[in-house]
Coordinates of C-alpha atoms and ligand atoms in Angstrom, one line a residue:
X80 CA 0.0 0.0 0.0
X81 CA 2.0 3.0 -1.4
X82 CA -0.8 6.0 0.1
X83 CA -3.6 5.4 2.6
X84 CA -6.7 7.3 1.3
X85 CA -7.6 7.6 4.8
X86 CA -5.7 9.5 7.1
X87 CA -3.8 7.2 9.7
X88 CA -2.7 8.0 13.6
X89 CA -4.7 10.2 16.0
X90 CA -6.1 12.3 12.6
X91 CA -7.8 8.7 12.3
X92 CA -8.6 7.8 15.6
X93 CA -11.9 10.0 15.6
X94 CA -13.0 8.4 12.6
X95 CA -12.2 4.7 13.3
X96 CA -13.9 5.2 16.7
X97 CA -17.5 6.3 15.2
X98 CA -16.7 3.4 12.7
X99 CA -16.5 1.4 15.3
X100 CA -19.7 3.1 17.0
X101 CA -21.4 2.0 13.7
X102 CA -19.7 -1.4 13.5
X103 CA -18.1 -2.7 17.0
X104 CA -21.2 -4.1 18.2
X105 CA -21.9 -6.4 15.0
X106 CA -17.8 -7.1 15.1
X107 CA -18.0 -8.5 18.8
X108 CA -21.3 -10.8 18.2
X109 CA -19.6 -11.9 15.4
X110 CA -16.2 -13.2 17.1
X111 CA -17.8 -14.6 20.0
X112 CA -20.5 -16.6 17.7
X113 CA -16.9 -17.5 15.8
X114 CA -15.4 -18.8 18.9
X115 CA -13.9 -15.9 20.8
X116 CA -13.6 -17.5 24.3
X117 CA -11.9 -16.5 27.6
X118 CA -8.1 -17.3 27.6
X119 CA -7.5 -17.8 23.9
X120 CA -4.3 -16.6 22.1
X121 CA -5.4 -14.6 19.5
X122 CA -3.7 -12.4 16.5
X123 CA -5.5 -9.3 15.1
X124 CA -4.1 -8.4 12.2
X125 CA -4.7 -4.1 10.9
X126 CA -5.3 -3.6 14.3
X127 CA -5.7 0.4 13.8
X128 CA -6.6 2.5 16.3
X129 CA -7.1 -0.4 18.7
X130 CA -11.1 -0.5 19.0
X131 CA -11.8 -4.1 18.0
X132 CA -8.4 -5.2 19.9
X133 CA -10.0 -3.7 23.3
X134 CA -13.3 -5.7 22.6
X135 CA -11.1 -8.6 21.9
X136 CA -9.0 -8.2 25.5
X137 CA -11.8 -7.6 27.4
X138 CA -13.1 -11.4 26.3
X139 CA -9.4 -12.9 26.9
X140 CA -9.6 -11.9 30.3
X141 CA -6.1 -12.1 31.6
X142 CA -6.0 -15.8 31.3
X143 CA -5.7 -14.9 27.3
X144 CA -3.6 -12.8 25.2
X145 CA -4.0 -10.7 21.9
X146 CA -1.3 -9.9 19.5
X147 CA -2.5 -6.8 17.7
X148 CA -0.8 -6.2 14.4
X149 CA -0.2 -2.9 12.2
X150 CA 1.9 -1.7 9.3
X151 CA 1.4 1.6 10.5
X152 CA 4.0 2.6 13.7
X153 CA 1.4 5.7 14.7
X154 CA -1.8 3.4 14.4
X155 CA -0.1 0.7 16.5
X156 CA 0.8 3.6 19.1
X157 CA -2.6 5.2 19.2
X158 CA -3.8 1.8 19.8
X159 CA -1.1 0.9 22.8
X160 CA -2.5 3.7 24.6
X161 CA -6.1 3.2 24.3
X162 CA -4.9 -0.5 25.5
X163 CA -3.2 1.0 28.2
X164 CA -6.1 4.0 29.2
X165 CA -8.4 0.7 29.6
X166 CA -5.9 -0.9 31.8
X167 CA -6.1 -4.3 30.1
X168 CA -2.5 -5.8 30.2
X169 CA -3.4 -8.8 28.1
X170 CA -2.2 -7.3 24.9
X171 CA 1.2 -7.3 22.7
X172 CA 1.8 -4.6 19.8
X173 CA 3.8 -6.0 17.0
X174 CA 4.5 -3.0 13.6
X175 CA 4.7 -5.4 10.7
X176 CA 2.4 -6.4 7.8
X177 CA -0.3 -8.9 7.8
X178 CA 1.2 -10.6 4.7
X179 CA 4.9 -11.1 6.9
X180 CA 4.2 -11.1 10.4
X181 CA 7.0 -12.8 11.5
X182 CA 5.4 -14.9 13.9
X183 CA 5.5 -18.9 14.4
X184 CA 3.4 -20.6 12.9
X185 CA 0.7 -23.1 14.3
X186 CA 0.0 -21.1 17.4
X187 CA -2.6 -18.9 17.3
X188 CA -6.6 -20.3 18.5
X189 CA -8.0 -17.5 16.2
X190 CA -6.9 -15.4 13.9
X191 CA -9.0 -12.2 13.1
X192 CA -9.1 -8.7 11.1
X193 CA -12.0 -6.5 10.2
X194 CA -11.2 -3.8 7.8
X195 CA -7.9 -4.5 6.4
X196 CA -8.4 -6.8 3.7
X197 CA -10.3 -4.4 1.5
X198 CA -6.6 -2.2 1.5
X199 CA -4.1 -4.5 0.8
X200 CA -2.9 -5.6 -3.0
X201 CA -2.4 -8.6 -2.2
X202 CA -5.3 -10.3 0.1
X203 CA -4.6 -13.6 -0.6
X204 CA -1.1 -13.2 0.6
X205 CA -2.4 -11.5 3.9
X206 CA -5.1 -14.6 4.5
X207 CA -2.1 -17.4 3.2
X208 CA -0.8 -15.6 6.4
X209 CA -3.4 -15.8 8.9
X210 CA -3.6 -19.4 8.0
X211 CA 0.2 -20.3 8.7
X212 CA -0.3 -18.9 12.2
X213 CA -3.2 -20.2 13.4
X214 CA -3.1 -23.4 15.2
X215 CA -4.7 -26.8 13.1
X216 CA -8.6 -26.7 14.5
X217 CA -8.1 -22.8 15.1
X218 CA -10.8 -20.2 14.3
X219 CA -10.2 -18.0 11.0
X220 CA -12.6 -14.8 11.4
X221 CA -12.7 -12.2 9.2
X222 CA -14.9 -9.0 8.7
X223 CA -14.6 -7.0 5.3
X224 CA -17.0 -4.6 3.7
X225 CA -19.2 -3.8 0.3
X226 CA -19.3 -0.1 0.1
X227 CA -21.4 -0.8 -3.1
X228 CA -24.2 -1.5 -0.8
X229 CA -23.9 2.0 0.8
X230 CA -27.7 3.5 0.1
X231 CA -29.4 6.2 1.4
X232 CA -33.7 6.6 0.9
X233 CA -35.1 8.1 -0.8
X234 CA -31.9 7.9 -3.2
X235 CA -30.6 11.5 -3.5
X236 CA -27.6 11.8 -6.6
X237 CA -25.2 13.2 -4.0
X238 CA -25.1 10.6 -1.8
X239 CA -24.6 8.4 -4.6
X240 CA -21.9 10.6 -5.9
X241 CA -20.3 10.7 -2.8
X242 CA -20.0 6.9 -2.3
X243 CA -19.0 6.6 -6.1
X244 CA -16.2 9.4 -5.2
X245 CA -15.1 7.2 -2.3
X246 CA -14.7 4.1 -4.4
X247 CA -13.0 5.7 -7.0
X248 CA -10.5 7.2 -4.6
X249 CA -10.0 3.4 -3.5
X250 CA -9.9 1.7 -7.1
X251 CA -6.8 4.1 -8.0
X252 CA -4.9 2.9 -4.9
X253 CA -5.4 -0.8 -5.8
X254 CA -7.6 -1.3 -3.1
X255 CA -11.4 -3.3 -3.1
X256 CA -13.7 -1.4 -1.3
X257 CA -16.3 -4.2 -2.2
X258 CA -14.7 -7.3 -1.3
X259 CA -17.1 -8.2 0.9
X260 CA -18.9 -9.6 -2.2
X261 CA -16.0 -12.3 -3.1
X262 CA -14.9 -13.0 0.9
X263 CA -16.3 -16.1 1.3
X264 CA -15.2 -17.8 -2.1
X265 CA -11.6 -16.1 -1.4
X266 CA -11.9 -18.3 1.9
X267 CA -12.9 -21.3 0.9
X268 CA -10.3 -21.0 -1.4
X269 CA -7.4 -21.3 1.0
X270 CA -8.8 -24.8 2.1
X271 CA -10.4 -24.4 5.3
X272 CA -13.0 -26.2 6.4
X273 CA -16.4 -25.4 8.0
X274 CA -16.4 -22.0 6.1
X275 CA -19.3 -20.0 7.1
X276 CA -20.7 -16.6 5.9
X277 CA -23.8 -13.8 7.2
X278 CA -24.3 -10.2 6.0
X279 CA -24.8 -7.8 8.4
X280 CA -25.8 -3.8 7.7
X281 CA -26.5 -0.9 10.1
X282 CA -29.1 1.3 9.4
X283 CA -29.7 5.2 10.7
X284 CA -32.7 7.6 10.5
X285 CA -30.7 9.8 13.3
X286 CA -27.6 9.8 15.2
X287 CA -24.1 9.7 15.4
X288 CA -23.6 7.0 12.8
X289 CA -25.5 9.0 9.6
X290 CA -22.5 11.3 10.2
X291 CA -20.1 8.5 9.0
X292 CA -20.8 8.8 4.8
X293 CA -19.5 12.9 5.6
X294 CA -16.7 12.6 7.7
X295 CA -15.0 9.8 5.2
X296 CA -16.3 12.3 2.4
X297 CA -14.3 15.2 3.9
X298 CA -11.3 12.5 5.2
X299 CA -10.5 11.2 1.8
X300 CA -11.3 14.6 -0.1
X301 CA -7.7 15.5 -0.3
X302 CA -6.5 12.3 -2.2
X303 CA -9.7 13.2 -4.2
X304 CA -8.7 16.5 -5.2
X305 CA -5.4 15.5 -5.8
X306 CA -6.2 13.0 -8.0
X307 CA -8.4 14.8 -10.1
X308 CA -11.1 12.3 -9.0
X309 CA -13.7 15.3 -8.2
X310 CA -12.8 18.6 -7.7
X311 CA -12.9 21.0 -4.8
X312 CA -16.0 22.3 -5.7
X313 CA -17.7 19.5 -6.2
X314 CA -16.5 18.0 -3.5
X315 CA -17.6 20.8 -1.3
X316 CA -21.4 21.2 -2.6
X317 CA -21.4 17.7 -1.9
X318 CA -20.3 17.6 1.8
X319 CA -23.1 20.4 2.0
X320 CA -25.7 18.0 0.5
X321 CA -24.7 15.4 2.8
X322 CA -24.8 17.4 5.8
X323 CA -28.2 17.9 4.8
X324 CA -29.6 14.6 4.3
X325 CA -27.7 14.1 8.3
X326 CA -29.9 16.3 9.6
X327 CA -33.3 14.7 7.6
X328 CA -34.8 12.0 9.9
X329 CA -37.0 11.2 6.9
X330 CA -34.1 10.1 5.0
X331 CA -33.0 6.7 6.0
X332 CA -28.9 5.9 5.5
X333 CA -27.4 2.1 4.9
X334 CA -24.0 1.8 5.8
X335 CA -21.6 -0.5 4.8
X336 CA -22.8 -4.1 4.6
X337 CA -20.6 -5.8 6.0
X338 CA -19.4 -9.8 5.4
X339 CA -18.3 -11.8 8.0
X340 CA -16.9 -15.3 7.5
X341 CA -15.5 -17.6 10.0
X342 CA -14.1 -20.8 9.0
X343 CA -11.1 -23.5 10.8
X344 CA -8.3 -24.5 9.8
X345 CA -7.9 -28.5 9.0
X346 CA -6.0 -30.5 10.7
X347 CA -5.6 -32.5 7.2
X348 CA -5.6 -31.9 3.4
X349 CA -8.4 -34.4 3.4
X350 CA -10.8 -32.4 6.5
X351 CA -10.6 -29.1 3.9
X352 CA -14.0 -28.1 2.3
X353 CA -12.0 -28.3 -1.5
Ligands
LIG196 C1 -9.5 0.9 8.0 S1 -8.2 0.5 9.2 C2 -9.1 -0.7 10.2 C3 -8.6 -0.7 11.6 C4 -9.3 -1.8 12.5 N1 -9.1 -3.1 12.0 C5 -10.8 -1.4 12.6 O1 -11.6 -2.1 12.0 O2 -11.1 -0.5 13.4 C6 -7.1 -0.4 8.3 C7 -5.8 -0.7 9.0 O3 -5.0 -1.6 8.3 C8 -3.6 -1.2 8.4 N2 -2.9 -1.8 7.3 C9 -2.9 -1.5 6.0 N3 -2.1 -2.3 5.3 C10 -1.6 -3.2 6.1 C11 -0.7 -4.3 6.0 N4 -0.1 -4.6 4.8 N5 -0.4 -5.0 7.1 C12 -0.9 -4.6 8.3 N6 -1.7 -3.6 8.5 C13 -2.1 -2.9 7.4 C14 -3.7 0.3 8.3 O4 -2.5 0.9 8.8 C15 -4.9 0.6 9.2 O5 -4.6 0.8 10.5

């Protein structure tokens, strides 16, 4: 990943947490009907800010521990210290990326990221990963997101605009911002068995999370401008439009459906679904 689109560090950190407002709840239902159980050892891989990794330790109890991942150096700190603020001593930082981690292999009881895949060029390479460190009979778990399924109603052009923007801005970094569509194929790719897959989407009329489609808007405008991908002015009449349809509690917003797939890894060529 040559440029994030999004900012990274503390810029990030407001934005991740109302992502994670929007999304955290879903995320933790999801690992604990995966497996999450007290004591694990667990690896969480594009860790960010550290919001899923504190809902992670808090299930570990200290009997457990969670090694939290990031390319990024000011992620992973912004993430030690809201690890640290929460006073949960259960987790290890690690800067390195998901598709060389460095780690042993075989010894991990689940293996998790939500978020990451969607950025990287090479996915496959981050998932061959996640595999080789997870123990045989361990717990895969991943979260990833189709921001074609973004939708606000009654459809207004500029919040179509927007999301096609925010797509764009994605495609010309190499990254899939709708991978969530081809997550559960990719898995069952890599041989694991008991692949499983559900959909999940949060829906707002009000609150705090209809203000997610702006603040990503107004985050990744200056790639967008940049890139000649919109220009300043249309990226500004658009924020307006936005803010507008916020405030509307007759207009309904759709965020991110998100796909969440959990599978294990064999213990023999012969256990694997293909
Ligand atoms: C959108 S954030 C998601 C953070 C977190 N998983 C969450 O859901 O709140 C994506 C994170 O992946 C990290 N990242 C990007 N490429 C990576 C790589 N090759 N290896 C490890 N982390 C990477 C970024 O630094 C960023 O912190």
């Amino acid at each position: 990943m040559s440029q994030y689109v999004l900012s990274t560090g503390e810029e990030a950190e407001a934005r991740l947490q109302l992502v994670d407002e929007v999304h955290g709840p879903d995320t933790e239902r999801f690992l604990l009907q995966a497996g999450l159980k007290t004591g694990m050892q667990v690896a969480e891989l594009g860790c960010g800010a550290g919001l899923v990794s504190v809902r992670i330790a808090r299930r570990l109890q200290t009997a457990g521990q969670l090694t939290a991942i990031d390319i990024n150096a000011d992620q992973v700190e912004v993430a030690r210290k809201r690890i640290e603020n929460e006073q949960l001593k259960n987790v290890r930082f690690q800067v390195s990326s998901a598709t060389q981690t460095t780690l042993e292999s075989n010894q991990f009881d689940m293996v998790t990221c939500r978020f990451l895949l969607m950025h990287l060029s090479q996915p496959n390479a981050a998932l061959h990963e996640m595999i080789r460190i997870l123990k045989p009979g361990g717990i895969l778990a991943v979260e990833e997101g189709d921001f074609s399924s973004l939708f606000c109603w009654p459809p207004v052009p500029a919040f179509q605009r927007c999301m096609h923007i925010y797509r764009l801005a994605g495609e010309r970094q190499g990254e899939n911002f709708d991978i969530g569509q081809s997550l559960f194929q990719m898995i069952r790719s890599h041989k694991m068995s008991d692949v499983k897959a559900q959909l999940v989407q949060p829906l707002y009329s009000d609150g705090i999370g209809k203000t997610l489609p702006l603040w990503t808007l107004k985050e990744c405008s200056p790639f967008v401008i940049e890139n000649h991908i919109a220009s300043r002015e249309e990226v500004g009449k658009l924020a307006e439009e936005i803010k507008q349809l916020e405030q509307n509690p007759d207009v309904l917003m759709g965020m991110a459906r998100m796909t969440q797939v959990w599978a294990k890894k064999p213990f023999s060529l012969t256990e694997a679904s293909q």
